[in-house]
PDB file of C-alpha atoms in Angstrom:
ATOM      1  CA  MET A  24     104.681  56.655 150.460  1.00 62.00           C
ATOM      2  CA  THR A  25     105.774  53.340 149.009  1.00 74.00           C
ATOM      3  CA  LYS A  26     108.669  52.953 146.624  1.00 66.00           C
ATOM      4  CA  ARG A  27     106.221  52.154 143.829  1.00 68.00           C
ATOM      5  CA  SER A  28     104.245  55.336 144.510  1.00 65.00           C
ATOM      6  CA  ARG A  29     107.419  57.434 144.527  1.00 62.00           C
ATOM      7  CA  THR A  30     108.489  55.907 141.222  1.00 65.00           C
ATOM      8  CA  ILE A  31     105.115  56.643 139.618  1.00 62.00           C
ATOM      9  CA  LEU A  32     105.173  60.232 140.925  1.00 55.00           C
ATOM     10  CA  PHE A  33     108.730  60.733 139.661  1.00 53.00           C
ATOM     11  CA  LEU A  34     107.837  59.409 136.215  1.00 59.00           C
ATOM     12  CA  PHE A  35     104.707  61.572 136.110  1.00 59.00           C
ATOM     13  CA  LEU A  36     106.591  64.766 137.031  1.00 51.00           C
ATOM     14  CA  GLY A  37     109.314  63.906 134.545  1.00 55.00           C
ATOM     15  CA  ALA A  38     106.726  63.488 131.803  1.00 53.00           C
ATOM     16  CA  VAL A  39     105.134  66.828 132.721  1.00 47.00           C
ATOM     17  CA  PHE A  40     108.550  68.502 132.583  1.00 45.00           C
ATOM     18  CA  LEU A  41     109.439  66.960 129.226  1.00 47.00           C
ATOM     19  CA  ALA A  42     106.062  67.889 127.764  1.00 49.00           C
ATOM     20  CA  GLY A  43     105.897  71.367 129.270  1.00 44.00           C
ATOM     21  CA  THR A  44     109.405  72.606 128.510  1.00 42.00           C
ATOM     22  CA  PRO A  45     109.004  72.651 124.694  1.00 45.00           C
ATOM     23  CA  ALA A  46     105.618  74.334 125.093  1.00 40.00           C
ATOM     24  CA  ILE A  47     107.159  77.079 127.236  1.00 41.00           C
ATOM     25  CA  ILE A  48     109.990  77.551 124.736  1.00 38.00           C
ATOM     26  CA  PHE A  49     107.525  77.689 121.840  1.00 38.00           C
ATOM     27  CA  TYR A  50     105.396  80.229 123.689  1.00 39.00           C
ATOM     28  CA  SER A  51     108.387  82.415 124.537  1.00 42.00           C
ATOM     29  CA  GLN A  52     109.358  82.444 120.847  1.00 40.00           C
ATOM     30  CA  GLY A  53     105.928  83.704 119.855  1.00 47.00           C
ATOM     31  CA  TYR A  54     104.254  80.490 118.757  1.00 45.00           C
ATOM     32  CA  ARG A  55     100.530  80.111 119.315  1.00 45.00           C
ATOM     33  CA  PHE A  56      98.111  77.454 118.159  1.00 46.00           C
ATOM     34  CA  ASP A  57      96.117  78.721 115.197  1.00 49.00           C
ATOM     35  CA  TRP A  58      92.710  77.054 115.390  1.00 47.00           C
ATOM     36  CA  GLN A  59      91.857  78.198 111.883  1.00 62.00           C
ATOM     37  CA  GLU A  60      94.967  76.621 110.361  1.00 53.00           C
ATOM     38  CA  ARG A  61      95.065  73.860 113.003  1.00 52.00           C
ATOM     39  CA  TRP A  62      98.782  74.307 113.493  1.00 53.00           C
ATOM     40  CA  PHE A  63     101.246  76.483 115.368  1.00 52.00           C
ATOM     41  CA  SER A  64     102.067  79.949 114.009  1.00 79.00           C
ATOM     42  CA  GLN A  65     104.288  82.754 115.223  1.00 88.00           C
ATOM     43  CA  VAL A  66     102.411  85.874 116.222  1.00 93.00           C
ATOM     44  CA  GLY A  67     102.835  89.495 115.153  1.00 94.00           C
ATOM     45  CA  ALA A  68     101.790  92.876 116.510  1.00 96.00           C
ATOM     46  CA  PHE A  69     100.289  96.277 115.694  1.00 96.00           C
ATOM     47  CA  TYR A  70     101.936  99.606 116.486  1.00 98.00           C
ATOM     48  CA  LEU A  71      99.758 102.707 116.160  1.00 98.00           C
ATOM     49  CA  ASN A  72     100.558 106.386 116.630  1.00 98.00           C
ATOM     50  CA  ILE A  73      97.419 108.516 116.804  1.00 98.00           C
ATOM     51  CA  ASN A  74      96.861 112.259 116.979  1.00 98.00           C
ATOM     52  CA  PRO A  75      95.171 113.301 119.259  1.00 98.00           C
ATOM     53  CA  ALA A  76      96.282 111.075 122.129  1.00 97.00           C
ATOM     54  CA  GLN A  77      94.033 109.067 124.445  1.00 97.00           C
ATOM     55  CA  ALA A  78      92.040 107.605 121.552  1.00 98.00           C
ATOM     56  CA  GLU A  79      90.374 104.223 122.000  1.00 98.00           C
ATOM     57  CA  VAL A  80      91.532 101.403 119.725  1.00 98.00           C
ATOM     58  CA  PHE A  81      89.391  98.454 118.628  1.00 98.00           C
ATOM     59  CA  VAL A  82      90.567  95.268 116.919  1.00 98.00           C
ATOM     60  CA  ASN A  83      87.735  93.338 115.271  1.00 98.00           C
ATOM     61  CA  ASP A  84      85.296  95.418 117.360  1.00 97.00           C
ATOM     62  CA  GLN A  85      87.029  94.486 120.634  1.00 97.00           C
ATOM     63  CA  SER A  86      88.524  97.370 122.609  1.00 97.00           C
ATOM     64  CA  ILE A  87      92.208  96.945 123.439  1.00 97.00           C
ATOM     65  CA  GLY A  88      92.420 100.189 125.419  1.00 97.00           C
ATOM     66  CA  ARG A  89      93.484 103.769 124.812  1.00 97.00           C
ATOM     67  CA  THR A  90      96.680 105.207 123.416  1.00 98.00           C
ATOM     68  CA  THR A  91      99.205 106.752 125.785  1.00 97.00           C
ATOM     69  CA  ARG A  92      98.404 110.166 127.213  1.00 95.00           C
ATOM     70  CA  ILE A  93     101.502 111.981 125.918  1.00 94.00           C
ATOM     71  CA  LEU A  94     102.730 110.193 122.782  1.00 95.00           C
ATOM     72  CA  GLY A  95      99.411 108.795 121.554  1.00 97.00           C
ATOM     73  CA  THR A  96     100.900 105.361 120.835  1.00 97.00           C
ATOM     74  CA  THR A  97      99.883 101.779 121.483  1.00 97.00           C
ATOM     75  CA  LEU A  98     101.511  98.397 120.875  1.00 97.00           C
ATOM     76  CA  ALA A  99      99.105  95.471 120.558  1.00 95.00           C
ATOM     77  CA  GLU A 100     100.869  92.109 120.632  1.00 94.00           C
ATOM     78  CA  ASN A 101     100.197  88.371 120.232  1.00 92.00           C
ATOM     79  CA  PHE A 102      98.048  88.439 117.095  1.00 95.00           C
ATOM     80  CA  LEU A 103      98.052  85.400 114.834  1.00 93.00           C
ATOM     81  CA  PRO A 104      98.806  86.067 111.145  1.00 94.00           C
ATOM     82  CA  ASN A 105      95.570  87.329 109.638  1.00 94.00           C
ATOM     83  CA  THR A 106      93.771  90.474 108.505  1.00 97.00           C
ATOM     84  CA  TYR A 107      92.195  92.530 111.289  1.00 98.00           C
ATOM     85  CA  LEU A 108      89.782  95.454 111.299  1.00 98.00           C
ATOM     86  CA  ILE A 109      91.354  98.321 113.253  1.00 98.00           C
ATOM     87  CA  ARG A 110      89.111 101.163 114.404  1.00 98.00           C
ATOM     88  CA  VAL A 111      90.129 104.277 116.322  1.00 98.00           C
ATOM     89  CA  GLU A 112      87.608 106.483 118.110  1.00 98.00           C
ATOM     90  CA  LYS A 113      87.637 109.617 120.237  1.00 98.00           C
ATOM     91  CA  GLU A 114      84.685 111.738 121.278  1.00 98.00           C
ATOM     92  CA  GLY A 115      84.276 114.815 119.080  1.00 97.00           C
ATOM     93  CA  TYR A 116      86.326 113.363 116.209  1.00 98.00           C
ATOM     94  CA  HIS A 117      85.646 111.338 113.080  1.00 98.00           C
ATOM     95  CA  SER A 118      86.651 107.712 113.550  1.00 98.00           C
ATOM     96  CA  TRP A 119      89.471 106.041 111.611  1.00 98.00           C
ATOM     97  CA  GLU A 120      89.091 102.505 110.283  1.00 98.00           C
ATOM     98  CA  LYS A 121      91.274 100.205 108.205  1.00 98.00           C
ATOM     99  CA  ARG A 122      91.887  96.511 107.623  1.00 98.00           C
ATOM    100  CA  LEU A 123      95.530  95.708 108.305  1.00 98.00           C
ATOM    101  CA  GLN A 124      97.393  92.448 107.942  1.00 97.00           C
ATOM    102  CA  VAL A 125      99.572  90.879 110.624  1.00 96.00           C
ATOM    103  CA  PHE A 126     102.588  88.799 109.612  1.00 94.00           C
ATOM    104  CA  PRO A 127     104.607  86.322 111.723  1.00 93.00           C
ATOM    105  CA  ARG A 128     107.301  87.979 113.878  1.00 91.00           C
ATOM    106  CA  GLN A 129     106.577  91.398 112.363  1.00 94.00           C
ATOM    107  CA  VAL A 130     105.017  94.613 113.620  1.00 96.00           C
ATOM    108  CA  THR A 131     102.398  96.181 111.366  1.00 98.00           C
ATOM    109  CA  GLU A 132     102.588  99.955 111.749  1.00 98.00           C
ATOM    110  CA  ALA A 133     100.189 102.831 111.256  1.00 98.00           C
ATOM    111  CA  LYS A 134     102.248 105.682 112.672  1.00 97.00           C
ATOM    112  CA  ASN A 135     100.542 108.718 111.161  1.00 98.00           C
ATOM    113  CA  ILE A 136      96.867 108.466 112.083  1.00 98.00           C
ATOM    114  CA  VAL A 137      95.107 111.817 112.462  1.00 98.00           C
ATOM    115  CA  LEU A 138      91.560 112.084 113.765  1.00 98.00           C
ATOM    116  CA  VAL A 139      89.733 115.049 112.229  1.00 98.00           C
ATOM    117  CA  PRO A 140      87.390 117.043 114.503  1.00 98.00           C
ATOM    118  CA  LYS A 141      83.673 116.921 113.808  1.00 98.00           C
ATOM    119  CA  ASP A 142      81.820 120.158 112.991  1.00 96.00           C
ATOM    120  CA  PRO A 143      84.696 122.614 113.534  1.00 97.00           C
ATOM    121  CA  ALA A 144      83.700 126.224 114.126  1.00 97.00           C
ATOM    122  CA  PHE A 145      84.425 128.860 111.452  1.00 98.00           C
ATOM    123  CA  THR A 146      84.208 132.524 112.461  1.00 97.00           C
ATOM    124  CA  PRO A 147      84.573 135.713 110.370  1.00 95.00           C
ATOM    125  CA  LEU A 148      88.039 137.216 110.467  1.00 88.00           C
ATOM    126  CA  PRO A 149      87.972 140.827 111.755  1.00 82.00           C
ATOM    127  CA  GLU A 150      88.673 143.448 109.089  1.00 75.00           C
ATOM    128  CA  ASP A 151      91.722 144.796 110.899  1.00 69.00           C
ATOM    129  CA  ALA A 152      93.265 141.313 110.718  1.00 70.00           C
ATOM    130  CA  GLN A 153      92.771 140.972 106.962  1.00 67.00           C
ATOM    131  CA  ALA A 154      95.394 143.459 105.762  1.00 60.00           C
ATOM    132  CA  LEU A 155      98.256 141.164 106.718  1.00 57.00           C
ATOM    133  CA  LEU A 156      97.764 137.465 107.204  1.00 61.00           C
ATOM    134  CA  PRO A 157     100.178 134.652 108.075  1.00 52.00           C
ATOM    135  CA  SER A 158     101.721 133.065 105.017  1.00 45.00           C
ATOM    136  CA  PRO A 159     100.955 129.415 104.259  1.00 42.00           C
ATOM    137  CA  ASN A 160     104.198 128.326 105.936  1.00 42.00           C
ATOM    138  CA  GLY A 161     103.339 130.314 109.050  1.00 45.00           C
ATOM    139  CA  GLU A 162     106.753 131.977 109.211  1.00 44.00           C
ATOM    140  CA  GLU A 163     106.130 135.442 107.826  1.00 43.00           C
ATOM    141  CA  SER A 164     103.381 137.880 106.928  1.00 38.00           C
ATOM    142  CA  VAL A 165     102.518 138.644 103.326  1.00 37.00           C
ATOM    143  CA  PRO A 166      99.897 140.791 101.593  1.00 38.00           C
ATOM    144  CA  LEU A 167      96.542 139.132 101.121  1.00 39.00           C
ATOM    145  CA  ASP A 168      96.700 139.068  97.325  1.00 37.00           C
ATOM    146  CA  THR A 169      99.832 136.889  97.331  1.00 34.00           C
ATOM    147  CA  LEU A 170      98.487 134.175  99.609  1.00 36.00           C
ATOM    148  CA  LYS A 171      97.058 132.057  96.836  1.00 36.00           C
ATOM    149  CA  ASP A 172     100.171 131.979  94.607  1.00 36.00           C
ATOM    150  CA  ALA A 173     101.033 128.321  94.013  1.00 38.00           C
ATOM    151  CA  THR A 174     104.587 126.996  93.994  1.00 47.00           C
ATOM    152  CA  ASP A 175     105.679 126.093  90.473  1.00 76.00           C
ATOM    153  CA  LEU A 176     107.128 122.602  90.770  1.00 86.00           C
ATOM    154  CA  GLU A 177     107.111 121.915  87.048  1.00 83.00           C
ATOM    155  CA  THR A 178     110.431 123.709  86.508  1.00 85.00           C
ATOM    156  CA  GLN A 179     112.117 121.891  89.368  1.00 88.00           C
ATOM    157  CA  TYR A 180     110.658 118.501  88.438  1.00 90.00           C
ATOM    158  CA  PRO A 181     110.157 118.471  84.645  1.00 89.00           C
ATOM    159  CA  GLU A 182     109.182 114.789  84.712  1.00 91.00           C
ATOM    160  CA  LEU A 183     105.814 115.774  86.183  1.00 91.00           C
ATOM    161  CA  LYS A 184     104.518 116.898  82.788  1.00 87.00           C
ATOM    162  CA  GLU A 185     105.597 113.616  81.243  1.00 90.00           C
ATOM    163  CA  LEU A 186     104.035 111.505  83.989  1.00 92.00           C
ATOM    164  CA  PHE A 187     100.918 113.629  84.572  1.00 91.00           C
ATOM    165  CA  SER A 188     100.286 115.444  81.307  1.00 84.00           C
ATOM    166  CA  SER A 189      97.111 117.193  82.432  1.00 88.00           C
ATOM    167  CA  PHE A 190      97.708 117.944  86.112  1.00 91.00           C
ATOM    168  CA  THR A 191      96.181 121.176  87.392  1.00 90.00           C
ATOM    169  CA  GLN A 192      97.815 121.407  90.829  1.00 93.00           C
ATOM    170  CA  ALA A 193     101.057 120.084  92.282  1.00 93.00           C
ATOM    171  CA  VAL A 194     102.010 120.567  95.932  1.00 94.00           C
ATOM    172  CA  LEU A 195     105.234 119.492  97.641  1.00 95.00           C
ATOM    173  CA  SER A 196     104.753 117.723 100.974  1.00 96.00           C
ATOM    174  CA  PRO A 197     106.122 119.318 104.170  1.00 95.00           C
ATOM    175  CA  ASP A 198     108.705 116.532 104.501  1.00 95.00           C
ATOM    176  CA  GLY A 199     109.839 117.047 100.889  1.00 95.00           C
ATOM    177  CA  LYS A 200     109.444 113.359 100.038  1.00 96.00           C
ATOM    178  CA  LYS A 201     106.467 113.481  97.701  1.00 97.00           C
ATOM    179  CA  ILE A 202     104.245 115.642  95.541  1.00 96.00           C
ATOM    180  CA  ALA A 203     100.449 115.575  95.585  1.00 96.00           C
ATOM    181  CA  LEU A 204      98.790 116.279  92.255  1.00 96.00           C
ATOM    182  CA  SER A 205      95.238 116.871  91.132  1.00 95.00           C
ATOM    183  CA  VAL A 206      94.472 115.673  87.621  1.00 94.00           C
ATOM    184  CA  GLY A 207      90.953 116.916  87.005  1.00 94.00           C
ATOM    185  CA  SER A 208      88.845 114.858  89.395  1.00 96.00           C
ATOM    186  CA  GLU A 209      91.708 112.513  90.372  1.00 97.00           C
ATOM    187  CA  LEU A 210      94.242 112.646  93.201  1.00 98.00           C
ATOM    188  CA  TRP A 211      97.758 111.258  92.702  1.00 97.00           C
ATOM    189  CA  LEU A 212     101.059 111.060  94.574  1.00 98.00           C
ATOM    190  CA  TYR A 213     104.552 111.098  93.110  1.00 97.00           C
ATOM    191  CA  TYR A 214     107.426 110.028  95.362  1.00 98.00           C
ATOM    192  CA  LEU A 215     110.672 112.002  95.144  1.00 97.00           C
ATOM    193  CA  GLN A 216     112.425 109.810  97.718  1.00 97.00           C
ATOM    194  CA  ASP A 217     112.107 106.311  99.091  1.00 97.00           C
ATOM    195  CA  GLU A 218     109.514 106.069 101.853  1.00 97.00           C
ATOM    196  CA  ARG A 219     110.639 103.482 104.395  1.00 95.00           C
ATOM    197  CA  GLU A 220     107.749 103.839 106.817  1.00 95.00           C
ATOM    198  CA  GLN A 221     104.797 101.519 106.300  1.00 97.00           C
ATOM    199  CA  PRO A 222     103.348 101.498 103.720  1.00 96.00           C
ATOM    200  CA  SER A 223     106.709 101.807 101.964  1.00 97.00           C
ATOM    201  CA  HIS A 224     107.127 103.375  98.513  1.00 97.00           C
ATOM    202  CA  ALA A 225     110.022 103.694  96.095  1.00 98.00           C
ATOM    203  CA  LYS A 226     111.467 106.854  94.604  1.00 97.00           C
ATOM    204  CA  GLY A 227     109.700 107.640  91.330  1.00 96.00           C
ATOM    205  CA  GLU A 228     106.588 105.659  92.264  1.00 97.00           C
ATOM    206  CA  ARG A 229     103.194 107.021  91.213  1.00 97.00           C
ATOM    207  CA  ILE A 230     100.233 106.295  93.479  1.00 97.00           C
ATOM    208  CA  PHE A 231      96.611 106.773  92.475  1.00 98.00           C
ATOM    209  CA  LEU A 232      94.593 107.840  95.516  1.00 98.00           C
ATOM    210  CA  THR A 233      91.000 108.428  94.448  1.00 97.00           C
ATOM    211  CA  ARG A 234      88.611 109.855  91.865  1.00 97.00           C
ATOM    212  CA  PHE A 235      85.511 112.021  92.309  1.00 97.00           C
ATOM    213  CA  GLY A 236      82.632 113.146  90.130  1.00 95.00           C
ATOM    214  CA  GLN A 237      83.866 116.756  90.380  1.00 95.00           C
ATOM    215  CA  ASP A 238      87.197 118.441  89.775  1.00 96.00           C
ATOM    216  CA  ILE A 239      89.521 118.941  92.733  1.00 97.00           C
ATOM    217  CA  SER A 240      90.624 122.422  93.819  1.00 96.00           C
ATOM    218  CA  ASN A 241      92.594 124.088  96.625  1.00 96.00           C
ATOM    219  CA  LEU A 242      94.949 121.139  97.043  1.00 96.00           C
ATOM    220  CA  ALA A 243      97.252 121.462 100.071  1.00 96.00           C
ATOM    221  CA  TRP A 244      99.008 119.297 102.646  1.00 97.00           C
ATOM    222  CA  PHE A 245      97.199 119.124 105.981  1.00 98.00           C
ATOM    223  CA  THR A 246     100.059 117.088 107.498  1.00 98.00           C
ATOM    224  CA  PRO A 247     102.869 115.168 105.757  1.00 97.00           C
ATOM    225  CA  HIS A 248     100.421 112.250 105.506  1.00 98.00           C
ATOM    226  CA  TYR A 249      97.040 113.940 104.958  1.00 98.00           C
ATOM    227  CA  LEU A 250      95.688 116.126 102.154  1.00 98.00           C
ATOM    228  CA  LEU A 251      93.306 119.067 102.268  1.00 98.00           C
ATOM    229  CA  PHE A 252      91.270 120.039  99.195  1.00 98.00           C
ATOM    230  CA  THR A 253      87.840 121.022  97.931  1.00 97.00           C
ATOM    231  CA  LYS A 254      85.386 119.015  95.871  1.00 97.00           C
ATOM    232  CA  GLY A 255      82.834 121.510  94.630  1.00 96.00           C
ATOM    233  CA  ASP A 256      81.773 123.494  97.698  1.00 97.00           C
ATOM    234  CA  THR A 257      82.891 120.797 100.136  1.00 98.00           C
ATOM    235  CA  ILE A 258      86.165 120.931 102.065  1.00 98.00           C
ATOM    236  CA  MET A 259      87.717 117.465 102.337  1.00 98.00           C
ATOM    237  CA  ILE A 260      90.561 115.930 104.352  1.00 98.00           C
ATOM    238  CA  SER A 261      92.015 112.593 103.258  1.00 98.00           C
ATOM    239  CA  GLU A 262      94.829 110.350 104.391  1.00 98.00           C
ATOM    240  CA  ILE A 263      97.307 108.990 101.817  1.00 98.00           C
ATOM    241  CA  ASP A 264      97.682 105.486 103.312  1.00 98.00           C
ATOM    242  CA  THR A 265      96.275 103.319 100.511  1.00 97.00           C
ATOM    243  CA  ARG A 266      96.176 100.102 102.517  1.00 97.00           C
ATOM    244  CA  ASP A 267      92.554  98.930 102.447  1.00 97.00           C
ATOM    245  CA  ARG A 268      90.462 102.096 101.940  1.00 95.00           C
ATOM    246  CA  LEU A 269      91.260 105.787 102.315  1.00 98.00           C
ATOM    247  CA  ASN A 270      89.946 107.459 105.441  1.00 98.00           C
ATOM    248  CA  MET A 271      88.371 110.668 104.156  1.00 98.00           C
ATOM    249  CA  VAL A 272      86.050 113.161 105.847  1.00 98.00           C
ATOM    250  CA  GLU A 273      83.961 116.147 104.810  1.00 98.00           C
ATOM    251  CA  LEU A 274      85.121 119.014 107.000  1.00 98.00           C
ATOM    252  CA  ALA A 275      82.636 121.754 106.010  1.00 98.00           C
ATOM    253  CA  SER A 276      80.878 123.331 103.020  1.00 98.00           C
ATOM    254  CA  PHE A 277      80.859 126.952 101.796  1.00 98.00           C
ATOM    255  CA  PRO A 278      79.943 128.595  98.471  1.00 97.00           C
ATOM    256  CA  ASN A 279      82.964 128.629  96.113  1.00 96.00           C
ATOM    257  CA  PRO A 280      85.543 128.294  98.892  1.00 96.00           C
ATOM    258  CA  GLU A 281      89.219 129.105  98.500  1.00 94.00           C
ATOM    259  CA  LEU A 282      91.517 127.800 101.204  1.00 95.00           C
ATOM    260  CA  VAL A 283      94.721 128.719 102.982  1.00 94.00           C
ATOM    261  CA  TRP A 284      95.998 126.218 105.529  1.00 94.00           C
ATOM    262  CA  GLN A 285      98.082 127.749 108.333  1.00 94.00           C
ATOM    263  CA  PRO A 286     100.213 124.920 109.769  1.00 94.00           C
ATOM    264  CA  ALA A 287     101.788 127.041 112.500  1.00 94.00           C
ATOM    265  CA  GLU A 288      98.405 128.114 113.878  1.00 95.00           C
ATOM    266  CA  LYS A 289      96.752 124.823 112.821  1.00 97.00           C
ATOM    267  CA  THR A 290      93.800 126.801 111.509  1.00 96.00           C
ATOM    268  CA  LEU A 291      92.168 127.046 108.096  1.00 96.00           C
ATOM    269  CA  LEU A 292      91.309 130.289 106.310  1.00 96.00           C
ATOM    270  CA  VAL A 293      88.307 130.069 103.994  1.00 96.00           C
ATOM    271  CA  TYR A 294      87.600 132.769 101.399  1.00 95.00           C
ATOM    272  CA  THR A 295      83.911 132.572 100.519  1.00 95.00           C
ATOM    273  CA  GLY A 296      81.941 135.379  98.900  1.00 92.00           C
ATOM    274  CA  ASP A 297      83.094 138.631 100.499  1.00 89.00           C
ATOM    275  CA  GLN A 298      84.040 136.921 103.759  1.00 92.00           C
ATOM    276  CA  ILE A 299      87.200 135.448 105.184  1.00 94.00           C
ATOM    277  CA  LEU A 300      86.484 132.781 107.777  1.00 96.00           C
ATOM    278  CA  VAL A 301      88.948 131.174 110.146  1.00 96.00           C
ATOM    279  CA  SER A 302      88.498 127.790 111.774  1.00 97.00           C
ATOM    280  CA  ASN A 303      89.301 126.810 115.310  1.00 97.00           C
ATOM    281  CA  LYS A 304      92.402 124.630 115.737  1.00 97.00           C
ATOM    282  CA  LEU A 305      92.089 121.493 113.646  1.00 98.00           C
ATOM    283  CA  LEU A 306      95.120 119.738 115.152  1.00 97.00           C
ATOM    284  CA  PRO A 307      96.171 119.448 118.811  1.00 93.00           C
TER     285      PRO A 307
END
């Protein structure tokens, strides 16, 4: 190789090094070229926690794999700032879908996703099991006629009457951070403490969830982030994450149902007519 050739090769490799090093540094710091904006942007990520585990996750209709087998989590990285359609599916369950926004150098979280089973079975409760039933908190047994007594939160939180003058039901969440209220055909939340998980809420904040054409009854907490209630004869389960739209499913329908959710057993008691029905497990 001549001296001239060596010089040209040296200059070429030097130019490649000088051009490539900043690109590598930019890439390592999360910069990607945004073809829509025609400029470089720092990427963000999604973190999802889904119950049950092993659910398949789609971003803009493209599968990014399944959640982990034990924890039910997934971390999806390297997304340019934008709004993405997230969909979660698992055979035998209603899907979950929401548009979530990604921000530069931030992780957008949805840590409390619950997939509700499709067409759960409800079977009559044997008569010998009806004399004593598990209480709503699943910790003790109480006579049947006391199961439907509602907790009176108005005395403990007198501001409820001022904020929601015509509420018919008020139920404290299992984590003690918020109260769900039915106001005729409307569902509301009232936060007793700051909520730091996404979506965050401040103490004292009122959140309107949804409105129906019928009054809401049998309001209860399914999980700390999902509500259980009836709309007419239909049993409903709804999330409380108000980003984009609420994920809400119709669980089942019975004539004039009255409900008792048993969190310890993860089953639902339904009083309908002269029957008491019990569901199979609704949560893993």
